[in-house]
Coordinates of C-alpha atoms and ligand atoms in Angstrom, one line a residue:
M1 CA -21.0 -14.8 0.5
Q2 CA -17.8 -15.0 -1.4
H3 CA -18.5 -11.6 -3.2
V4 CA -19.0 -9.8 0.2
L5 CA -15.8 -11.1 1.4
Y6 CA -13.8 -10.0 -1.7
A7 CA -15.2 -6.7 -1.3
L8 CA -14.4 -6.3 2.2
V9 CA -11.3 -8.4 2.3
T10 CA -9.1 -7.8 -0.6
L11 CA -9.4 -4.2 -0.8
A12 CA -8.6 -3.9 3.0
C13 CA -6.0 -1.9 1.8
A14 CA -6.2 1.8 2.6
A15 CA -6.9 3.4 6.0
A16 CA -4.8 6.1 7.8
S17 CA -2.6 6.3 10.6
A18 CA 0.9 6.2 10.7
S19 CA 3.4 3.5 11.9
T20 CA 3.0 4.3 15.4
P21 CA -0.5 5.8 15.5
T22 CA -0.5 9.2 17.5
P23 CA -3.2 8.7 20.3
E24 CA -6.2 10.6 19.4
A25 CA -5.8 12.5 22.5
A26 CA -2.4 14.1 21.7
C27 CA -3.9 15.7 18.5
E28 CA -5.5 19.0 18.7
Y29 CA -8.6 18.4 16.4
R30 CA -10.8 21.3 15.4
H31 CA -14.1 21.3 13.5
L32 CA -15.8 22.8 10.7
T33 CA -19.4 23.1 9.8
Q34 CA -20.3 21.1 6.6
R35 CA -23.6 20.8 4.7
T36 CA -25.2 17.3 4.8
D37 CA -25.6 17.4 0.9
H38 CA -23.8 20.1 -1.2
F39 CA -26.4 19.8 -3.7
G40 CA -29.7 20.8 -2.0
K41 CA -31.1 17.6 -1.2
H42 CA -30.8 17.9 2.7
N43 CA -30.7 21.1 4.8
G44 CA -28.8 19.7 7.6
S45 CA -25.3 20.3 8.6
F46 CA -22.7 18.4 10.6
Q47 CA -19.3 19.0 12.5
Q48 CA -16.4 17.7 10.1
R49 CA -13.1 16.9 11.9
F50 CA -9.7 18.3 10.8
S51 CA -6.6 19.1 12.1
I52 CA -4.1 21.9 11.1
I53 CA -0.2 22.4 12.0
D54 CA 1.4 25.8 10.9
D55 CA 4.8 25.2 12.4
Y56 CA 6.4 25.8 9.2
F57 CA 3.9 27.6 7.3
K58 CA 5.2 30.9 5.4
P59 CA 2.8 33.4 3.9
G60 CA 1.8 32.1 0.3
G61 CA 3.2 28.8 1.0
P62 CA 1.3 25.7 -0.2
I63 CA -1.5 24.1 1.8
L64 CA -0.6 20.4 2.1
L65 CA -3.9 18.4 2.7
F66 CA -3.9 14.7 3.8
Q67 CA -7.3 13.4 2.8
G68 CA -8.6 11.0 5.5
E69 CA -9.3 7.3 4.4
E70 CA -11.8 4.7 5.4
T71 CA -10.9 4.6 9.2
D72 CA -12.2 6.1 12.4
L73 CA -8.8 7.3 13.3
L74 CA -7.9 10.3 11.5
D75 CA -4.0 11.2 11.0
C76 CA -3.2 14.3 12.7
A77 CA -1.6 16.9 10.6
N78 CA 1.9 16.0 11.8
D79 CA 1.6 12.0 11.5
T80 CA 2.1 11.7 7.6
I81 CA 4.8 12.6 5.2
L82 CA 3.2 16.0 4.5
Y83 CA 4.3 17.5 7.6
E84 CA 8.1 16.8 6.6
W85 CA 7.1 18.4 3.3
A86 CA 5.7 21.4 4.9
Q87 CA 9.1 22.0 6.6
E88 CA 10.8 21.8 3.0
L89 CA 8.0 23.8 1.5
G90 CA 7.1 26.5 3.8
G91 CA 3.7 24.8 3.8
L92 CA 0.6 24.5 6.0
A93 CA -0.1 21.0 7.0
V94 CA -3.8 19.9 7.5
S95 CA -5.7 16.6 7.6
L96 CA -9.5 16.4 7.0
E97 CA -11.6 13.5 8.2
H98 CA -13.9 11.6 5.5
R99 CA -17.6 12.1 6.2
Y100 CA -19.2 9.1 7.7
F101 CA -16.0 8.3 9.5
G102 CA -14.8 8.7 13.0
P103 CA -16.9 11.6 14.6
S104 CA -17.6 13.4 11.3
K105 CA -20.9 11.6 11.0
P106 CA -23.7 13.5 9.4
F107 CA -26.3 11.7 11.5
G108 CA -24.3 10.5 14.5
N109 CA -24.9 7.0 15.5
A110 CA -27.8 6.7 12.9
S111 CA -25.6 7.7 9.9
T112 CA -25.4 4.0 8.4
T113 CA -29.1 3.5 7.7
N114 CA -30.1 3.2 4.1
A115 CA -32.0 6.6 4.1
N116 CA -28.9 8.3 5.9
F117 CA -26.2 6.7 3.6
K118 CA -27.4 8.4 0.8
F119 CA -25.5 11.6 1.1
L120 CA -22.2 9.5 1.1
T121 CA -21.6 10.1 -2.4
L122 CA -18.3 11.0 -4.4
D123 CA -19.6 14.5 -5.1
N124 CA -20.3 15.3 -1.4
V125 CA -16.8 13.8 -0.2
M126 CA -15.0 16.2 -3.1
A127 CA -17.3 19.2 -2.1
D128 CA -16.5 18.7 1.6
A129 CA -12.6 19.1 0.7
V130 CA -13.2 22.0 -1.8
E131 CA -15.3 23.7 1.2
F132 CA -12.6 22.9 3.7
I133 CA -9.9 24.5 1.3
A134 CA -12.3 27.7 0.8
Q135 CA -12.8 28.1 4.6
L136 CA -9.0 28.1 5.1
R137 CA -8.5 30.9 2.5
A138 CA -11.1 32.7 3.8
N139 CA -9.8 32.3 7.5
M140 CA -6.2 32.8 6.9
S141 CA -5.2 35.9 4.6
D142 CA -1.8 34.3 4.5
A143 CA -3.2 31.4 2.7
K144 CA -5.3 33.4 0.5
D145 CA -3.4 32.5 -2.8
S146 CA -1.9 29.4 -1.7
K147 CA -1.6 26.3 -3.9
V148 CA -3.0 23.0 -2.8
V149 CA -1.3 19.8 -2.6
V150 CA -3.7 17.1 -1.7
A151 CA -2.3 13.3 -1.0
S152 CA -3.9 10.1 0.1
G153 CA -3.3 6.5 -0.2
S154 CA -5.5 3.5 -1.6
Y155 CA -9.1 4.6 -1.6
G156 CA -7.8 7.7 -0.4
G157 CA -5.5 7.9 -3.5
F158 CA -8.5 7.2 -5.8
L159 CA -10.1 10.2 -3.9
T160 CA -7.1 12.6 -4.5
G161 CA -7.1 11.5 -8.3
A162 CA -10.8 12.2 -8.5
F163 CA -10.1 15.7 -6.6
R164 CA -7.6 16.5 -9.5
L165 CA -9.7 15.4 -12.2
N166 CA -12.8 17.0 -11.1
H167 CA -11.7 20.1 -9.3
P168 CA -8.5 21.2 -10.8
D169 CA -9.1 24.6 -9.8
T170 CA -9.1 23.8 -6.3
F171 CA -6.3 20.9 -6.2
D172 CA -3.1 22.0 -8.1
V173 CA -1.4 18.7 -7.2
A174 CA -2.5 15.3 -6.3
V175 CA -0.5 12.5 -4.9
A176 CA -2.6 9.3 -5.3
S177 CA -0.5 6.5 -3.7
A178 CA -1.8 3.2 -4.5
G179 CA -4.9 4.8 -6.0
P180 CA -6.9 1.9 -7.5
A181 CA -8.6 4.0 -10.5
M182 CA -8.3 1.6 -13.1
G183 CA -9.9 -1.5 -11.7
F184 CA -13.7 -0.7 -12.3
G185 CA -16.0 -3.1 -14.2
D186 CA -15.7 -6.2 -15.8
A187 CA -13.0 -9.1 -14.8
S188 CA -13.5 -10.7 -18.5
D189 CA -12.4 -7.6 -19.9
P190 CA -9.2 -8.5 -21.6
E191 CA -7.8 -5.0 -21.2
S192 CA -8.0 -5.3 -17.3
Y193 CA -5.0 -6.2 -15.3
N194 CA -5.7 -7.5 -11.9
W195 CA -5.0 -7.8 -8.2
Y196 CA -3.9 -11.6 -8.4
N197 CA -2.0 -11.1 -11.6
W198 CA 0.2 -8.7 -9.7
L199 CA 0.5 -11.0 -6.9
N200 CA 1.4 -14.0 -9.2
R201 CA 4.0 -12.3 -10.8
L202 CA 5.4 -10.8 -7.5
Y203 CA 5.7 -14.4 -5.9
L204 CA 7.3 -15.8 -9.4
D205 CA 9.7 -13.0 -9.2
H206 CA 10.9 -13.5 -5.7
S207 CA 10.9 -17.2 -5.7
L208 CA 10.1 -19.8 -8.5
E209 CA 10.4 -22.4 -5.9
A210 CA 8.3 -20.8 -3.2
S211 CA 5.7 -20.1 -5.7
L212 CA 5.2 -23.6 -7.0
K213 CA 5.2 -25.1 -3.5
I214 CA 2.4 -22.5 -2.6
K215 CA 0.5 -23.6 -5.9
D216 CA 1.0 -27.2 -4.8
A217 CA -0.4 -26.6 -1.5
F218 CA -3.7 -25.0 -2.6
S219 CA -3.8 -28.2 -5.2
V220 CA -3.4 -30.6 -2.3
L221 CA -6.2 -28.8 -0.5
L222 CA -8.6 -28.7 -3.1
E223 CA -8.0 -32.4 -3.8
R224 CA -8.6 -32.9 -0.1
L225 CA -11.8 -31.1 -0.4
V226 CA -13.2 -33.0 -3.6
T227 CA -12.6 -36.1 -2.4
N228 CA -14.1 -35.5 0.9
D229 CA -10.9 -36.3 2.9
T230 CA -11.9 -33.5 5.5
S231 CA -11.9 -35.3 8.8
T232 CA -8.5 -34.2 10.1
L233 CA -8.4 -30.8 8.3
Q234 CA -9.8 -29.0 11.7
Q235 CA -7.0 -30.2 13.6
E236 CA -4.2 -30.1 10.7
L237 CA -5.3 -26.2 9.9
D238 CA -6.4 -24.9 13.5
L239 CA -9.7 -24.4 12.2
C240 CA -12.4 -23.3 14.8
T241 CA -14.9 -26.0 13.4
P242 CA -14.6 -29.1 11.1
V243 CA -15.4 -29.2 7.7
A244 CA -18.2 -31.1 6.8
P245 CA -17.3 -33.7 3.9
G246 CA -19.2 -32.8 0.5
N247 CA -20.0 -29.0 1.6
M248 CA -18.9 -26.9 -1.2
T249 CA -19.8 -23.7 0.5
Q250 CA -17.6 -24.6 3.2
A251 CA -14.8 -25.7 0.8
A252 CA -14.9 -22.3 -1.0
L253 CA -14.8 -20.6 2.2
L254 CA -11.8 -22.3 3.4
E255 CA -10.0 -21.6 0.3
V256 CA -10.7 -18.2 0.7
L257 CA -9.5 -17.8 4.0
L258 CA -6.5 -19.7 3.7
G259 CA -5.5 -18.0 0.7
Q260 CA -6.1 -14.4 2.3
V261 CA -2.9 -13.9 4.0
F262 CA -1.0 -14.6 0.8
S263 CA -2.3 -11.2 -0.3
M264 CA -2.0 -9.2 2.8
A265 CA 1.5 -10.3 3.4
P266 CA 3.0 -8.8 0.4
E267 CA 0.7 -5.9 0.5
F268 CA 1.7 -4.7 4.0
N269 CA 5.4 -5.6 3.7
Y270 CA 6.5 -2.8 5.8
P271 CA 9.9 -3.0 7.5
Y272 CA 8.1 -2.7 11.1
A273 CA 4.9 -3.9 12.6
N274 CA 2.2 -1.5 11.8
P275 CA -0.7 -2.1 13.9
G276 CA -4.1 -2.3 12.4
R277 CA -2.4 -3.0 9.0
T278 CA 0.3 -5.9 9.9
P279 CA 0.9 -7.4 13.4
I280 CA 4.6 -8.4 12.2
A281 CA 7.4 -6.7 10.2
T282 CA 8.3 -8.0 6.6
P283 CA 5.1 -10.4 6.5
F284 CA 5.9 -11.1 2.8
F285 CA 9.7 -12.2 3.2
K286 CA 8.5 -14.3 6.2
I287 CA 5.9 -16.1 4.1
L288 CA 8.2 -16.9 1.6
D289 CA 10.6 -18.3 4.0
I290 CA 7.9 -20.6 5.3
A291 CA 7.2 -21.9 1.7
L292 CA 10.9 -22.4 1.1
N293 CA 11.4 -24.2 4.3
Q294 CA 8.1 -26.4 4.7
S295 CA 8.1 -29.7 2.8
D296 CA 4.3 -30.4 3.9
P297 CA 1.7 -28.5 2.1
M298 CA -0.8 -28.3 4.7
K299 CA 1.9 -27.2 7.2
L300 CA 2.8 -24.7 4.8
L301 CA -0.6 -23.3 4.8
L302 CA -1.2 -23.6 8.8
E303 CA 2.3 -21.9 9.2
A304 CA 1.6 -19.0 6.9
N305 CA -1.8 -18.2 8.5
R306 CA -0.4 -18.6 12.0
M307 CA 2.3 -16.3 11.2
W308 CA -0.4 -13.6 10.8
Y309 CA -3.4 -14.5 13.0
T310 CA -1.6 -15.8 15.9
P311 CA 0.2 -12.3 16.9
A312 CA -2.8 -10.5 15.8
G313 CA -4.5 -12.4 18.8
A314 CA -6.6 -15.4 17.0
T315 CA -6.8 -18.7 18.7
C316 CA -8.4 -20.5 15.6
L317 CA -9.3 -20.0 12.1
D318 CA -13.1 -19.0 11.8
F319 CA -13.4 -20.0 8.2
E320 CA -17.1 -20.4 8.2
H321 CA -17.4 -16.5 9.0
P322 CA -14.3 -15.3 7.2
T323 CA -15.6 -11.7 6.5
E324 CA -15.9 -11.3 10.5
F325 CA -12.7 -13.0 11.1
V326 CA -10.5 -10.8 8.7
R327 CA -12.0 -7.5 9.9
T328 CA -11.1 -8.4 13.4
F329 CA -7.8 -10.2 12.6
G330 CA -6.8 -9.1 9.3
V331 CA -6.9 -5.5 8.8
P332 CA -8.7 -4.1 11.7
L333 CA -7.9 -0.3 11.2
I334 CA -10.9 -0.1 8.4
N335 CA -14.4 0.9 9.3
Y336 CA -16.0 -2.0 7.3
E337 CA -19.5 -0.8 7.8
V338 CA -18.9 2.4 5.9
W339 CA -16.4 1.2 3.7
G340 CA -18.7 -1.7 2.7
Y341 CA -21.5 1.0 1.5
I342 CA -18.8 2.7 -0.6
T343 CA -17.6 -0.3 -2.4
C344 CA -20.9 -1.1 -3.3
T345 CA -21.8 2.3 -4.9
Y346 CA -19.0 5.0 -6.2
V347 CA -16.0 2.8 -5.8
P348 CA -17.2 -0.3 -7.9
I349 CA -14.0 -2.1 -7.9
T350 CA -14.8 -5.2 -6.1
T351 CA -14.7 -7.8 -9.1
T352 CA -12.2 -6.7 -11.7
G353 CA -9.4 -7.1 -9.1
F354 CA -9.9 -10.4 -7.9
T355 CA -10.1 -13.5 -10.4
A356 CA -7.0 -15.5 -9.9
N357 CA -7.5 -17.7 -13.2
G358 CA -4.0 -18.8 -14.2
T359 CA -2.2 -17.9 -11.1
I360 CA -0.8 -19.9 -8.3
F361 CA -3.7 -19.1 -6.2
P362 CA -7.0 -21.0 -5.9
T363 CA -9.3 -20.2 -9.1
R364 CA -12.5 -18.1 -8.2
T365 CA -15.4 -16.7 -10.3
L366 CA -16.8 -13.6 -9.5
D367 CA -19.7 -11.9 -11.1
M368 CA -20.3 -8.1 -11.3
A369 CA -23.7 -8.3 -12.0
L370 CA -24.4 -10.6 -8.9
Q371 CA -22.3 -8.3 -6.8
A372 CA -24.0 -5.3 -7.9
A373 CA -27.3 -7.0 -7.2
A374 CA -26.1 -8.0 -3.5
C375 CA -25.1 -4.5 -2.9
E376 CA -28.6 -3.3 -4.4
A377 CA -30.4 -5.6 -2.0
Q378 CA -28.5 -4.4 1.1
Y379 CA -28.4 -0.8 0.4
G380 CA -31.2 0.0 -2.1
A381 CA -28.7 2.1 -3.9
L382 CA -27.2 1.5 -7.4
M383 CA -23.5 0.5 -8.0
L384 CA -21.9 3.0 -10.5
S385 CA -20.8 1.1 -13.9
K386 CA -17.3 1.4 -15.4
A387 CA -18.8 3.7 -18.0
E388 CA -20.3 6.0 -15.3
M389 CA -16.9 6.3 -13.5
E390 CA -15.2 7.1 -16.7
T391 CA -17.6 9.5 -18.1
R392 CA -19.1 11.2 -14.9
Y393 CA -15.8 11.4 -13.1
H394 CA -13.4 11.8 -15.8
F395 CA -11.5 8.4 -14.9
S396 CA -11.2 7.4 -18.5
P397 CA -7.8 6.2 -19.8
E398 CA -7.8 9.1 -22.1
E399 CA -8.5 11.6 -19.3
I400 CA -6.2 9.9 -17.0
Q401 CA -3.2 10.1 -19.6
K402 CA -3.8 13.7 -20.7
S403 CA -4.2 14.9 -16.7
T404 CA -1.6 17.1 -15.4
H405 CA -0.2 17.3 -11.9
I406 CA -1.2 13.8 -10.5
I407 CA 1.5 11.6 -9.1
W408 CA 0.3 7.6 -9.3
S409 CA 2.7 6.1 -7.1
K410 CA 3.0 2.2 -6.8
G411 CA 5.1 -0.2 -4.7
E412 CA 6.3 -3.3 -5.9
Y413 CA 4.7 -5.5 -3.2
D414 CA 1.3 -3.9 -3.3
P415 CA -1.4 -5.8 -5.2
T416 CA -3.3 -2.5 -5.5
S417 CA -0.8 -1.4 -8.1
G418 CA -2.7 -4.1 -10.3
V419 CA -5.7 -2.0 -10.4
E420 CA -4.1 1.4 -10.8
P421 CA -2.9 3.0 -13.8
L422 CA 0.0 1.0 -14.7
A423 CA 2.1 3.3 -16.9
L424 CA 1.4 6.8 -18.5
P425 CA 2.8 7.4 -22.0
L426 CA 6.0 9.6 -21.8
V427 CA 5.0 13.1 -23.1
A428 CA 6.9 16.5 -23.4
D429 CA 5.1 18.6 -21.0
R430 CA 6.6 18.4 -17.5
H431 CA 3.6 19.1 -15.9
A432 CA 2.0 15.7 -17.4
S433 CA 0.9 13.2 -14.6
R434 CA 3.3 10.6 -13.8
T435 CA 3.2 7.0 -12.5
L436 CA 6.1 6.0 -10.2
Y437 CA 6.8 2.4 -9.7
A438 CA 9.0 1.8 -6.8
M439 CA 10.9 -1.5 -6.1
D440 CA 11.0 -2.6 -2.4
V441 CA 7.9 -0.6 -1.2
A442 CA 4.7 -1.8 0.2
H443 CA 1.1 -0.2 0.2
R444 CA 1.1 3.5 0.5
E445 CA 4.2 3.6 2.4
D446 CA 5.5 6.8 1.0
L447 CA 2.8 8.6 2.8
F448 CA 3.8 7.3 6.5
R449 CA 5.9 9.7 8.4
S450 CA 9.6 8.7 8.3
H451 CA 10.3 6.1 10.6
E452 CA 13.7 4.8 11.8
N453 CA 13.4 1.3 10.1
D454 CA 12.5 2.9 6.6
R455 CA 14.0 1.3 3.6
E456 CA 16.4 3.5 1.4
S457 CA 13.6 2.7 -1.4
T458 CA 11.0 4.2 0.4
K459 CA 13.2 7.3 1.4
R460 CA 14.2 7.6 -2.3
L461 CA 10.5 7.4 -3.5
R462 CA 9.5 10.2 -1.0
K463 CA 12.5 12.4 -2.0
Q464 CA 11.3 12.2 -5.9
E465 CA 8.0 12.9 -5.0
L466 CA 8.8 16.2 -3.0
E467 CA 11.1 17.3 -6.0
I468 CA 8.3 16.7 -8.6
I469 CA 5.9 18.7 -6.4
K470 CA 8.4 21.5 -6.2
S471 CA 8.7 21.6 -9.8
W472 CA 5.1 21.5 -10.6
L473 CA 4.7 24.5 -8.1
S474 CA 7.5 26.4 -9.2
D475 CA 7.2 29.4 -11.7
D476 CA 11.1 29.3 -12.2
I477 CA 11.4 27.0 -15.1
Ligands
NAG501 C1 1.3 16.0 16.7 O1 0.9 17.2 17.3 C2 0.3 17.2 18.6 C3 -0.4 18.4 19.1 O2 -1.6 18.7 18.0 C4 1.3 16.6 19.6 O3 0.9 16.3 20.8 C5 1.5 15.3 19.0 O4 2.8 14.9 19.8 C6 2.6 15.5 17.6 N1 2.8 14.2 17.1 C7 3.8 13.9 16.6 C8 4.1 12.5 16.1 O5 4.6 14.8 16.5
NAG502 C1 -13.3 29.4 9.6 O1 -13.6 30.2 10.4 C2 -15.0 30.2 10.9 C3 -15.5 31.3 11.9 O2 -14.5 31.7 12.7 C4 -15.2 29.0 11.6 O3 -16.4 28.6 12.1 C5 -14.7 27.8 10.7 O4 -14.7 26.3 11.4 C6 -13.3 28.0 10.2 N1 -13.0 26.8 9.4 C7 -11.9 26.5 9.0 C8 -11.6 25.5 8.0 O5 -10.9 26.7 9.5
NAG503 C1 -34.6 23.5 2.6 O1 -35.1 24.6 3.2 C2 -35.7 25.4 2.0 C3 -36.2 26.6 3.0 O2 -36.7 26.4 4.0 C4 -36.9 24.8 1.9 O3 -37.5 25.3 0.7 C5 -36.6 23.2 0.9 O4 -37.6 22.4 0.6 C6 -35.6 22.5 2.1 N1 -34.9 21.5 1.3 C7 -35.4 20.1 2.0 C8 -34.4 19.0 1.2 O5 -35.4 19.8 2.8
NAG504 C1 -23.0 6.6 19.8 O1 -22.3 5.3 19.9 C2 -21.3 5.2 20.7 C3 -20.7 3.8 20.6 O2 -21.5 2.7 20.6 C4 -21.6 5.6 22.0 O3 -20.6 5.5 23.0 C5 -22.3 6.9 22.2 O4 -22.7 7.3 23.4 C6 -23.5 7.0 20.9 N1 -23.8 8.4 21.2 C7 -25.1 8.5 21.1 C8 -25.4 10.2 20.9 O5 -26.2 7.9 21.2
NAG505 C1 -12.0 -18.5 -14.3 O1 -12.2 -19.9 -14.5 C2 -13.4 -20.2 -14.0 C3 -13.6 -21.4 -14.0 O2 -12.3 -22.4 -14.5 C4 -14.5 -19.9 -15.4 O3 -15.7 -20.1 -15.0 C5 -14.4 -18.4 -15.4 O4 -15.2 -17.8 -16.4 C6 -13.0 -17.9 -15.7 N1 -12.8 -16.5 -15.4 C7 -12.2 -15.6 -16.2 C8 -12.5 -14.1 -15.6 O5 -11.4 -15.9 -17.0
NAG506 C1 -18.5 -36.3 -0.7 O1 -19.7 -36.3 0.3 C2 -20.8 -35.9 -0.5 C3 -21.8 -35.7 0.8 O2 -21.7 -36.8 1.8 C4 -21.4 -36.8 -1.3 O3 -22.7 -36.4 -2.0 C5 -20.4 -36.8 -2.5 O4 -20.9 -38.0 -3.3 C6 -19.2 -37.3 -1.9 N1 -18.0 -37.1 -2.9 C7 -17.0 -38.1 -3.3 C8 -16.1 -37.8 -4.0 O5 -17.1 -39.1 -2.5
NAG507 C1 -22.6 -26.1 4.3 O1 -21.9 -25.0 5.0 C2 -22.5 -23.9 5.2 C3 -21.5 -22.8 5.8 O2 -20.9 -23.3 6.8 C4 -23.7 -24.1 6.1 O3 -24.4 -22.9 6.1 C5 -24.6 -25.0 5.1 O4 -25.7 -25.4 6.4 C6 -24.0 -26.4 5.0 N1 -24.9 -27.2 4.2 C7 -25.2 -28.1 4.5 C8 -26.0 -29.2 3.6 O5 -24.9 -28.9 5.5
NAG508 C1 13.9 -20.8 7.1 O1 15.2 -21.7 7.1 C2 16.2 -20.5 7.2 C3 17.6 -21.4 6.7 O2 17.6 -22.4 7.5 C4 16.3 -20.0 8.5 O3 17.3 -19.0 8.7 C5 14.8 -19.3 8.8 O4 14.6 -19.0 10.0 C6 13.6 -20.2 8.3 N1 12.6 -19.6 8.4 C7 11.3 -20.1 8.8 C8 10.3 -19.3 8.8 O5 11.2 -21.2 9.5

């Protein structure tokens, strides 16, 4: 149960749509015909949704593709930073929905049966985008020789990295914002950094005092649970149901749910509320404030959770059903049904990221083999191993290091950064891929359209990315 929760909750990070999502009706979507399987295992086809805006396109200018994420709401081509970059570059702004999301379902409402899920593969997702670009070129003579810049965030950042590493002939430049491309495999691997290590350092860097109080709050909670001192916990923590003394399953579920907000708050620490991602502005700064102000450990946990879930619409914490609870009130933008399949098959990232040993957060033990077995039992599909990700899809550290034209961007507040390439060696080739580490930036914040509340740091990051892209596309130097 915990395994499933981590899979679904902690990576509740990607998903599209900007700060104030464009009502879908406002966007003029189009559709292209895609093969259900690009490799001959099915003869059917389906309609895949996309949008295209040529307001600034000049013949031969770049195609700026926003790859859709794990959500049913596809960003309109004018609803991401690519639209603003199109203005600068004379580019064509397009966005493509990810297969199995929104109306782009190969088998309509029956798409999520195990038999029909099997065409949801990384190879097919990549081939969809390659086919889309081929059709655009065929249909628009002015774009016949256009270079292609693809951008997306979180899981989408993993995808854009994969596009460039596996289809460099189609994708000239990839912006992989918060792309978790180094988080596969086994948590016991001493080489792996992780989600909670990043969070731990972040909290300590911002306030030792707040960090110690959070650590103490979880210690007090654990003490209450192991000594069976649970009779008043329901009332103290706004729980929907009481905690049974001595039930260690419940104890673990409670720790997991109470801890979740300490991860979401920094991840989505945007300067404005961002519906579907965070119900309030600057949740990380608010949680630090709560920790500093509150001297009662149980009240600290209560207030931190209320801070998020009350404005999100929850009336109590349903700790016995944390997966459902977080899907509904945590990060509801994600389509968890499809995303669950993806993290069980070709994004095997669910374990490495999430041990919290040695941090201020509750320790947890997660087992990759157990996780893989649970996935196989649910879907009858095999989870790819770290070795397969590295060899079949070119995600080895060596190949990432020697790649060109990928920007891996990461924000200070974003724990996803703990499972993406941390730093690439400096090499003389100006075309070499880069990691950009930006202070005072949250999860894939660089990809949103500009907002009046944007911090200087985010504006600076976007400007740097644009200049790097210009230089990579330029023949002048
Ligand atoms: C995006 O373009 C659509 C037309 O396709 C328009 O209705 C909508 O208002 C635009 N959105 C923004 C944020 O400019
Ligand atoms: C290209 O044109 C064909 C024929 O009109 C159309 O069916 C297809 O959807 C178009 N594809 C794109 C990506 O514009
Ligand atoms: C696809 O159609 C071809 C030609 O009719 C047929 O030979 C083949 O078996 C079909 N493939 C599948 C997977 O159904
Ligand atoms: C698919 O499901 C949606 C949502 O439940 C429903 O509105 C729609 O009518 C269904 N479509 C078909 C073809 O059954
Ligand atoms: C984390 O700690 C638990 C219990 O203390 C231990 O069983 C587990 O092996 C540790 N995990 C890692 C990755 O060190
Ligand atoms: C807690 O309660 C359970 C179930 O009643 C019991 O088995 C266990 O020994 C108790 N633990 C303590 C520390 O009292
Ligand atoms: C412990 O709690 C879990 C989760 O609420 C519940 O399913 C299980 O029946 C409980 N076990 C006992 C022995 O009460
Ligand atoms: C914490 O205390 C500061 C200073 O007294 C106050 O400005 C702030 O509003 C308080 N924050 C919370 C969340 O109570």
